[in-house]
Short mmCIF file of C-alpha atoms and ligand atoms in Angstrom, two decimals:
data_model
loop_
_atom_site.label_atom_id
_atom_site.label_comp_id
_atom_site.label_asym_id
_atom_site.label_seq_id
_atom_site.Cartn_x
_atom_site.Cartn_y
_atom_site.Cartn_z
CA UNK C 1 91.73 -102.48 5.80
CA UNK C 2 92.30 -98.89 6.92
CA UNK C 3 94.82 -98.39 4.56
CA UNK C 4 92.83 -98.77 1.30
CA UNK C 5 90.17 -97.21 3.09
CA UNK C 6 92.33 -93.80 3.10
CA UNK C 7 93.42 -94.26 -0.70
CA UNK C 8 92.38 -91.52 -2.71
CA UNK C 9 89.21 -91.49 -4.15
CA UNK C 10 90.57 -90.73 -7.50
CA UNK C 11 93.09 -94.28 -7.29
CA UNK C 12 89.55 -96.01 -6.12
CA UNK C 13 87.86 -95.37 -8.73
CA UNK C 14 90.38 -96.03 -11.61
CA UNK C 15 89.80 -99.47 -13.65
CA UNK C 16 92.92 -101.57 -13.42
CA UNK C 17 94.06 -101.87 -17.30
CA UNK C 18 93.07 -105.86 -18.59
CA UNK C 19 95.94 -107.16 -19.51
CA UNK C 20 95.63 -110.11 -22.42
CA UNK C 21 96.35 -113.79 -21.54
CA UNK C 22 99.81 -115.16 -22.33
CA UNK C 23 99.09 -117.11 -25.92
CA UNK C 24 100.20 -120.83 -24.62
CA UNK C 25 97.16 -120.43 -21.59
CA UNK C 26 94.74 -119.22 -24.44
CA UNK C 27 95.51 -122.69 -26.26
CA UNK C 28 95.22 -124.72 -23.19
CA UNK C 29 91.60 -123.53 -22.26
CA UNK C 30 90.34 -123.58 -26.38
CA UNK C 31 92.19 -126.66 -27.24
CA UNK C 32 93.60 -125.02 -30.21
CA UNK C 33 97.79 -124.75 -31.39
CA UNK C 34 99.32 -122.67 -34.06
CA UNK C 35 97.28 -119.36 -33.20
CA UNK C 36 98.45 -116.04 -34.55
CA UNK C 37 97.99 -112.80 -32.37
CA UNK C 38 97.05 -109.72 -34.04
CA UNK C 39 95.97 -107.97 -31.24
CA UNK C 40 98.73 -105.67 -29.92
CA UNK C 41 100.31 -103.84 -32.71
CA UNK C 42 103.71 -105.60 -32.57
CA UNK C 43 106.01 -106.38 -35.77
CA UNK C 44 105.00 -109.77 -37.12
CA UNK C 45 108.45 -109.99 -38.54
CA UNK C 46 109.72 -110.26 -35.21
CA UNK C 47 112.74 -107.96 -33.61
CA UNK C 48 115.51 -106.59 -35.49
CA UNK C 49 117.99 -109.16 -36.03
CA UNK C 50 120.46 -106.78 -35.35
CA UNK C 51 119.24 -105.62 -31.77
CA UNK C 52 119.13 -109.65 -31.37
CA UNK C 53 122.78 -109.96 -32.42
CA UNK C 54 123.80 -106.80 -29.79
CA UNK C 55 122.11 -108.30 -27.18
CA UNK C 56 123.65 -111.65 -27.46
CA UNK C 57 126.80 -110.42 -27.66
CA UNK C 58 126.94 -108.30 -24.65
CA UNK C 59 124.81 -111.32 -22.01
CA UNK C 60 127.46 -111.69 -19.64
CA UNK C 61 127.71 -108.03 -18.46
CA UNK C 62 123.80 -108.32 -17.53
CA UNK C 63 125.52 -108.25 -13.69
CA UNK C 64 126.55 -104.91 -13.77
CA UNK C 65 123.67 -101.71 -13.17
CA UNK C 66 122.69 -100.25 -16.60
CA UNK C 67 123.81 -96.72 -18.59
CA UNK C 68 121.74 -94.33 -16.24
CA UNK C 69 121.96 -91.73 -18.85
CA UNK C 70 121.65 -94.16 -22.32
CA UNK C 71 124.88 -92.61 -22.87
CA UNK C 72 125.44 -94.36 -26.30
CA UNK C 73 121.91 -94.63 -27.07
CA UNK C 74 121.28 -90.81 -26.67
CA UNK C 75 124.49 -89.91 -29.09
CA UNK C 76 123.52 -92.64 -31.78
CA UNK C 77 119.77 -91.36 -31.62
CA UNK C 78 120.54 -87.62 -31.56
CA UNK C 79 122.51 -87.97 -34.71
CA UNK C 80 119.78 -90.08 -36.34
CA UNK C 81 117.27 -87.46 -35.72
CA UNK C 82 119.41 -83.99 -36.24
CA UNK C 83 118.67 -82.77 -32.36
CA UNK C 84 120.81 -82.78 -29.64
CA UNK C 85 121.43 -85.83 -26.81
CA UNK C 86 119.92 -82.68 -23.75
CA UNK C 87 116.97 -83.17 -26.31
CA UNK C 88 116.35 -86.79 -25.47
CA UNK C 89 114.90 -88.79 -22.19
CA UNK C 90 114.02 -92.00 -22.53
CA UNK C 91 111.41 -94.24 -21.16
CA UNK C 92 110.64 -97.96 -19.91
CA UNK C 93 108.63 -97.94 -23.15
CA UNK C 94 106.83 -94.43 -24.22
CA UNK C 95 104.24 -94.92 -21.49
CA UNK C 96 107.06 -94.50 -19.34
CA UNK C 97 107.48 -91.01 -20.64
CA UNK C 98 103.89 -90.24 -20.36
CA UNK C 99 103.33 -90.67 -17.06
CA UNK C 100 106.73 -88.65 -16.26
CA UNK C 101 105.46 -85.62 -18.13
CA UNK C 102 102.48 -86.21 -16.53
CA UNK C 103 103.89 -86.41 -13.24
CA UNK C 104 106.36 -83.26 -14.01
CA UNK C 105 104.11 -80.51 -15.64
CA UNK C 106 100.62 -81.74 -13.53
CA UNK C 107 99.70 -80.86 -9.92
CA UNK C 108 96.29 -82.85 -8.37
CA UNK C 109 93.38 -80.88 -9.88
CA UNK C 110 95.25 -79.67 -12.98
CA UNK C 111 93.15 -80.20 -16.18
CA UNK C 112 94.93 -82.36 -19.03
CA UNK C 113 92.72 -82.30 -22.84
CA UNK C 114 92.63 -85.40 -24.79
CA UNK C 115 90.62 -87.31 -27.58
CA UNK C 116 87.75 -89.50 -25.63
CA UNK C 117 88.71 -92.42 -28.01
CA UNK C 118 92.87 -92.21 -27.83
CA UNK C 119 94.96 -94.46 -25.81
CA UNK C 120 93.71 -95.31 -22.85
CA UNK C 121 97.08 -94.96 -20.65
CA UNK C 122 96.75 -90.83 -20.90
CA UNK C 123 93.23 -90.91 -19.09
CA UNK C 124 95.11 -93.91 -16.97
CA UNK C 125 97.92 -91.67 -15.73
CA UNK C 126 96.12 -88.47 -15.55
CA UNK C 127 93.55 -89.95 -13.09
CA UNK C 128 96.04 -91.66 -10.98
CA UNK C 129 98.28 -88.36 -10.43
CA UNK C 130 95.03 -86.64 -9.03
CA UNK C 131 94.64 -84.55 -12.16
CA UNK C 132 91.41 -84.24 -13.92
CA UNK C 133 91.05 -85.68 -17.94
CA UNK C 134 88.48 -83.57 -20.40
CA UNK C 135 88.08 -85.21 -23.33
CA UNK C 136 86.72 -84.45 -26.62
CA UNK C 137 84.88 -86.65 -28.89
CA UNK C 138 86.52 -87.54 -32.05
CA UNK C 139 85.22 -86.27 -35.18
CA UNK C 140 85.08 -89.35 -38.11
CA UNK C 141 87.20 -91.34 -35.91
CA UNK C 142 89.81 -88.85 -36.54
CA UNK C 143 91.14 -86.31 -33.96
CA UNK C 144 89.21 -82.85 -33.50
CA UNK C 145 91.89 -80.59 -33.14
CA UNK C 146 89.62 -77.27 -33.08
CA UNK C 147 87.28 -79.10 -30.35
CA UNK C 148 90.30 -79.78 -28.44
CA UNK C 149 91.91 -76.41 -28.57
CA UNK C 150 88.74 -74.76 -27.58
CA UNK C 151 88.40 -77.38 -24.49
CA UNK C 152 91.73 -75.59 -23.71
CA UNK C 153 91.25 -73.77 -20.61
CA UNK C 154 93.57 -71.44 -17.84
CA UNK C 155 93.80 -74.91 -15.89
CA UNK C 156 95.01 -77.45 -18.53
CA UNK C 157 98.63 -77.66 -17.95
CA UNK C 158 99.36 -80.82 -20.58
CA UNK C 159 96.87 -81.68 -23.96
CA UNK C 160 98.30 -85.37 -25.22
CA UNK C 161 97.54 -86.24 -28.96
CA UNK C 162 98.18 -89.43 -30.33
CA UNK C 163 98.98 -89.10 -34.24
CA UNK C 164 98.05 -91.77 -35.58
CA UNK C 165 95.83 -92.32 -33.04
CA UNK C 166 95.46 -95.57 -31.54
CA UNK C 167 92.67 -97.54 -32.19
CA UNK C 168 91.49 -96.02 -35.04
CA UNK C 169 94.77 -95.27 -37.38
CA UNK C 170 93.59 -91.77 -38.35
CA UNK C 171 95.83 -88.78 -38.33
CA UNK C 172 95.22 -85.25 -38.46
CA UNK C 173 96.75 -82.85 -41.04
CA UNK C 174 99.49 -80.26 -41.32
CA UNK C 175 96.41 -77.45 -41.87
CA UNK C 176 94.75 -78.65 -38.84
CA UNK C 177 97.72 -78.90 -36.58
CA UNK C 178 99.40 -75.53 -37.81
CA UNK C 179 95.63 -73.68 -36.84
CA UNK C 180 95.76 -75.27 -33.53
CA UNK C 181 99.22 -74.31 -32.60
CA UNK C 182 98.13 -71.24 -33.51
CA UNK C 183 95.26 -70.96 -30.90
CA UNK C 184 96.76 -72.77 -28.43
CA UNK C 185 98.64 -71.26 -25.41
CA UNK C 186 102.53 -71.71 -25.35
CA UNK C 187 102.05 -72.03 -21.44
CA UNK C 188 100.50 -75.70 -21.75
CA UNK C 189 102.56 -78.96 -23.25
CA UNK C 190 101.97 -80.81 -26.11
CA UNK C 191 102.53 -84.57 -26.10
CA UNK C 192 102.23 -85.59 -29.58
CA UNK C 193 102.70 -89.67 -29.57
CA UNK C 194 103.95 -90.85 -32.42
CA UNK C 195 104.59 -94.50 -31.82
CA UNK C 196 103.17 -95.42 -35.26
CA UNK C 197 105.36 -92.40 -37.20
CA UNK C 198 107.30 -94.58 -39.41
CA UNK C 199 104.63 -96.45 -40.99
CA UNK C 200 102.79 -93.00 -41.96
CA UNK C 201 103.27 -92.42 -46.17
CA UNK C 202 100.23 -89.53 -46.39
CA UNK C 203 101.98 -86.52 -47.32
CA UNK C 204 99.85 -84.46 -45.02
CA UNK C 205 101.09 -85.54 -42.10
CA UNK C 206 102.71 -83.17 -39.52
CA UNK C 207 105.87 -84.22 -38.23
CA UNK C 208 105.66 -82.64 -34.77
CA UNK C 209 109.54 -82.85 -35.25
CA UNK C 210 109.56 -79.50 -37.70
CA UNK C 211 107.75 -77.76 -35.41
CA UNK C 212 109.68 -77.71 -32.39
CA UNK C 213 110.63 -74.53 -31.60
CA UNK C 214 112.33 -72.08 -28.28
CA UNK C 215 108.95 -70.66 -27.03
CA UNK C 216 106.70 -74.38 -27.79
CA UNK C 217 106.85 -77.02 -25.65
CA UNK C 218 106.40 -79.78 -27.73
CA UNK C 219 106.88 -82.89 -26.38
CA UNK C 220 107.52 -85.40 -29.57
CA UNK C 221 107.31 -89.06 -28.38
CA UNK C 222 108.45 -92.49 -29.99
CA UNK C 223 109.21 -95.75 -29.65
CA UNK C 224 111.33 -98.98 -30.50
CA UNK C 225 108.08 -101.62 -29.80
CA UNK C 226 106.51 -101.24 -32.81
CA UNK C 227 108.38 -100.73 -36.02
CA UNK C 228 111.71 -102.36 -34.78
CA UNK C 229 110.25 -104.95 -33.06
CA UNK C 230 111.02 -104.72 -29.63
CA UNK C 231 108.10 -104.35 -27.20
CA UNK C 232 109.00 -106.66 -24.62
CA UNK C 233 112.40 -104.64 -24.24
CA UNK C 234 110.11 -102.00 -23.27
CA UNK C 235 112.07 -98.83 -24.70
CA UNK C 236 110.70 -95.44 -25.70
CA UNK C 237 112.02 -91.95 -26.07
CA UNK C 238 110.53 -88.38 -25.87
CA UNK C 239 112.48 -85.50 -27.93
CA UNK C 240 111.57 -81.67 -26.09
CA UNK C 241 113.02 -78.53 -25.54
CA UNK C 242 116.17 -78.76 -22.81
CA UNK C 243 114.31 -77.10 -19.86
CA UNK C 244 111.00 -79.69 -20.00
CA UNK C 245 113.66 -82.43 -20.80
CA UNK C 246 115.67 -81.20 -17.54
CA UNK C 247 111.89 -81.37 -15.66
CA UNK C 248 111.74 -84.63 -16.41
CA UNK C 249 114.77 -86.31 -15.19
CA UNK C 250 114.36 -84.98 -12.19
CA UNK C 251 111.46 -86.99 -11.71
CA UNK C 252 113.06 -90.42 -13.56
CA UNK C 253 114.01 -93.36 -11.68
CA UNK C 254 117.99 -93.56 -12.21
CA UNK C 255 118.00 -96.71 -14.09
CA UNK C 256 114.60 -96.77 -16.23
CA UNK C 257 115.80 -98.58 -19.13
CA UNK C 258 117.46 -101.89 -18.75
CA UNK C 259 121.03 -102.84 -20.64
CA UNK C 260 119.65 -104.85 -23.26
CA UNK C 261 116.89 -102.68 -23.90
CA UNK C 262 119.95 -100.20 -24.74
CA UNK C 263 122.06 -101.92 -26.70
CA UNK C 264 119.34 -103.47 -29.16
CA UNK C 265 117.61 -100.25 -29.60
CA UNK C 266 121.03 -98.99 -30.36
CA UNK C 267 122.22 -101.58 -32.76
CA UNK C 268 117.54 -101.42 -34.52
CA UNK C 269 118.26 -98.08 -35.04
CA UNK C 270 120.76 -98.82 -38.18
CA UNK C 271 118.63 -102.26 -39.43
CA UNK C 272 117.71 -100.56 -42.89
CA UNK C 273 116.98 -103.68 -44.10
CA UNK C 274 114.94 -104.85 -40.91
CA UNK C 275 112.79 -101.46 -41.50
CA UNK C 276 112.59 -101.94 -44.68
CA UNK C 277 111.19 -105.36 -44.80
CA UNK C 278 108.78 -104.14 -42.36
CA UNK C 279 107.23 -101.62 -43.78
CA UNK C 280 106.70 -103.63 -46.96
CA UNK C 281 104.66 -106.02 -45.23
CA UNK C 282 102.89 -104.04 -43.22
CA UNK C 283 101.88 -102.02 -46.97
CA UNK C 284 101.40 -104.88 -48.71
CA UNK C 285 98.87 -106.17 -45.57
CA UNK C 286 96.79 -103.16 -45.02
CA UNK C 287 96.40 -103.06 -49.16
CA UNK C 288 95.10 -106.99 -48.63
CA UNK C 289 93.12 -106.55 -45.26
CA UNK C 290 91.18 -103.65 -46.78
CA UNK C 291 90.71 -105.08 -50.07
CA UNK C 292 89.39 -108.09 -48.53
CA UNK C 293 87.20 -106.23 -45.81
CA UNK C 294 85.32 -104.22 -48.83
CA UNK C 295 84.52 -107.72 -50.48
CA UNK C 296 83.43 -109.03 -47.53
CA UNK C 297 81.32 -105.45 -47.31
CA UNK C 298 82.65 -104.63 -44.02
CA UNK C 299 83.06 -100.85 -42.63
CA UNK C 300 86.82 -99.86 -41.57
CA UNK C 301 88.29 -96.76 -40.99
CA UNK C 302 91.16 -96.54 -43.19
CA UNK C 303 94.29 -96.67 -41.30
CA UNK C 304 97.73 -94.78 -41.60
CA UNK C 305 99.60 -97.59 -39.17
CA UNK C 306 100.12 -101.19 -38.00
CA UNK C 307 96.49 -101.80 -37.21
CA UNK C 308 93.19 -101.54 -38.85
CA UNK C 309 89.74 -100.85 -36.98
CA UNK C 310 87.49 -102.88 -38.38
CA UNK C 311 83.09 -102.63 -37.78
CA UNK C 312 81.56 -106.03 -37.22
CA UNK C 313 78.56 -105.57 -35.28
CA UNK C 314 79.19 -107.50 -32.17
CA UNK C 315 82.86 -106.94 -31.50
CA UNK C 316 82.98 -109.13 -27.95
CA UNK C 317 80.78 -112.03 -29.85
CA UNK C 318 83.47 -111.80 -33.04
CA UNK C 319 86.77 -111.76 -30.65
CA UNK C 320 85.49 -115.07 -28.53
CA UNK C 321 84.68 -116.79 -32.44
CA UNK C 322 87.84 -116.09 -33.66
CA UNK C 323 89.63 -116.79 -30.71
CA UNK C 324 87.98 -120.47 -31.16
CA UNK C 325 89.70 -120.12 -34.37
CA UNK C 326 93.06 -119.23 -33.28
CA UNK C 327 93.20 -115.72 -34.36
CA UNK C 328 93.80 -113.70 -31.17
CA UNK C 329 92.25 -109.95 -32.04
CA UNK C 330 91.65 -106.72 -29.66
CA UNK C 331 87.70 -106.26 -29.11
CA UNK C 332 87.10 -102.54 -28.31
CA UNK C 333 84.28 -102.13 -25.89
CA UNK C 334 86.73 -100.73 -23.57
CA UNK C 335 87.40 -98.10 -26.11
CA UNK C 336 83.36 -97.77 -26.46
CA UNK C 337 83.37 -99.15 -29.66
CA UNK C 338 81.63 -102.42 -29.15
CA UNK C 339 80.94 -102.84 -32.71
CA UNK C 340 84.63 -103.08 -33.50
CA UNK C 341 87.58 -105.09 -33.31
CA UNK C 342 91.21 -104.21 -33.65
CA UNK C 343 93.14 -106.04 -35.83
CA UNK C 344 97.02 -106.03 -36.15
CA UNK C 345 98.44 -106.28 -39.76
CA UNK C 346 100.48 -110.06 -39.50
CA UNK C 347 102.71 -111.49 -42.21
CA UNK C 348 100.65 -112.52 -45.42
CA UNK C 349 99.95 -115.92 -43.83
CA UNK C 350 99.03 -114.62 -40.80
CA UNK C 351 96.32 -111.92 -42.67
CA UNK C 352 94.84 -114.84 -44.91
CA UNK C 353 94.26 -117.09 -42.19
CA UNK C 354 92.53 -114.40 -39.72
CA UNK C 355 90.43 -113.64 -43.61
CA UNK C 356 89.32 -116.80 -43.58
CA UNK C 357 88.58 -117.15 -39.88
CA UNK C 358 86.38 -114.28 -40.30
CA UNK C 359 84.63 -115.13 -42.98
CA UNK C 360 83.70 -118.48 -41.08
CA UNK C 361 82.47 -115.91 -37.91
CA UNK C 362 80.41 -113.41 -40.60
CA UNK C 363 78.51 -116.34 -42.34
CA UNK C 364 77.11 -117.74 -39.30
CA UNK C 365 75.09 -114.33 -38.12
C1 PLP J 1 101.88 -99.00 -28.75
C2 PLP J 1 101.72 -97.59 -28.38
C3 PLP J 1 102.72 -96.93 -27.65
C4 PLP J 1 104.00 -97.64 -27.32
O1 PLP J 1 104.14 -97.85 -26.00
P1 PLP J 1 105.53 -98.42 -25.46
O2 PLP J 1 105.42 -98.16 -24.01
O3 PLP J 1 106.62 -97.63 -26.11
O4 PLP J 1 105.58 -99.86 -25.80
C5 PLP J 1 102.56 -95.61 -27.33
N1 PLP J 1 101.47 -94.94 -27.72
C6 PLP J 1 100.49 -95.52 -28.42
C7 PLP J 1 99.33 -94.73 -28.86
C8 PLP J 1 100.59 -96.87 -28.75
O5 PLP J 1 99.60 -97.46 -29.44
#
């Protein structure tokens, strides 16, 4: 057809993103029930019971056209996090915001800088808005933040970090990230994605928060699918300086985030006891998973989120065994580690079984 003929070259040659198979069709074609997915970072406690109550509660209005401007959402967040609601955008989920800074501060042939192993939507959404990705190896599976400032250059308009960075759980330091804001130009934006920030506890982490600042344009962004269980509301938010926030909603569709998505994240943002509970067993499961990794004398990069990478020789060969299992895990040859699998800390239950399922894969090679 002519008219994919003419598509840009740069839309041609991007690989449409694999999106997992819903769980039920994954039992069908194994024969298998009761499996446990641990392969997309979400809460195994499941949603906050609070958003669940708001939502309920407010059904019957789903007729009328959502908040354009998350009126209530803004003011209850803005308090939360001591900025102001002209501070705030949010997002069909944070990869919403992504692709509108992308969009907003990048023309076709602009430069973005990013890790080579970080989320794979920022290469996704560079490439598809004609602009051209460098990336920059990691260093220990952590971020490189002097490689990436020096990559830097007069045509990089946006560099997009992910701390922690997704799939390895790694963050950079305060040191590191104070010597790179340092070096780097205040004419370029920062995206610092931090849609694993709650669960961080090291005490060198940088808050990109405390370091917004008139002259920086720091783009901070979050998220309400991970910690407060909510991913398939699909709600995220980005925090920046008025005039990149004002950029921005120029280019958002009018209504982005649905009415439910609104009034849960609303009513998650006060379930103390929801977080709470959360972060306990996602502690209590990373202390377990890499206890039991070391005694099973696997390699894993120690990991400051949800998620653990985890070395196991042939990742594709490990995923299709424990999938036969009924433990649903993310292999990573897409993130070119094919010797690794990406596992999702579950409820207690949930860890021991995918323990034991591994062991069974490990003792047959
Ligand atoms: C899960 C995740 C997100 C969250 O995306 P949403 O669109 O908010 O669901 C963002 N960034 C990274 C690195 C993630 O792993």
């Amino acid at each position: 057809m002519k008219i994919v003929e003419q598509v840009a070259e740069y839309i041609r040659s991007l690989v449409p993103y694999e999106p997992g198979k819903p769980i039920e069709e994954v039992e069908r074609e194994y024969g298998i029930s009761n499996s446990i997915k641990l392969a997309s970072n979400e809460n195994p406690l499941g949603p906050s019971p609070r958003a669940l109550a708001a939502i309920g509660a407010k059904m019957a209005e789903l007729h009328l056209y959502p908040d354009g401007d998350c009126f209530y959402l803004k003011r209850g967040l803005a308090r939360k996090l001591g900025v102001l609601p002209e501070n705030l955008i949010f997002g069909n989920g944070s990869n919403e915001i992504i692709e509108l800074a992308v969009r907003t501060f990048m023309r076709a042939g602009d430069e973005a800088v990013m890790a080579h192993q970080a989320f794979v939507v920022y290469n996704l959404v560079v490439q598809a808005s004609g602009g051209k990705a460098r990336t920059v190896a990691l260093r220990n599976y952590t971020h490189d933040l002097d490689a990436i400032g020096a990559a830097v250059t007069a045509q990089t308009k946006v560099v997009l970090l992910a701390n922690p960075n997704n799939p390895t759980g790694t963050i950079y330091r305060r040191d590191e990230w104070e010597r790179f804001l340092g070096k780097v130009s205040r004419d370029v934006l920062l995206l610092v994605d931090e849609a694993y920030f709650e669960y961080v506890e090291d005490g060198g982490y940088p808050d990109s928060l405390q370091y917004h600042a008139p002259e920086r344009a720091i783009l901070t962004l979050r998220t309400f699918s991970k910690l407060y269980g909510l991913a398939g509301l699909r709600i995220g938010y980005g925090v920046g300086p008025k005039p990149v926030i004002d950029m921005m909603q120029r280019v958002r569709q009018p209504f982005n985030v649905n009415a439910p998505a609104q009034w849960g994240a609303l009513a998650a943002l006060d379930d103390d006891e929801h977080v709470r509970r959360s972060l306990a067993v996602n502690r209590a499961g990373i202390d377990y998973l890499q206890k039991e990794f070391a005694r099973l004398g696997l390699e894993y990069v120690p990991s400051s989120a949800n998620f653990i990478l985890l070395r196991v020789g042939r990742g594709q060969e490990v995923f299709q065994k424990l999938l036969r299992q009924g433990v649903i895990v993310r292999p990573m040859g897409g993130y070119q580690f094919p010797e690794h699998v990406r596992v999702t800390v579950g409820t207690m239950a949930e860890n021991q079984k995918f323990i034991a399922a591994l062991e069974n894969v490990i003792r047959t090679f």
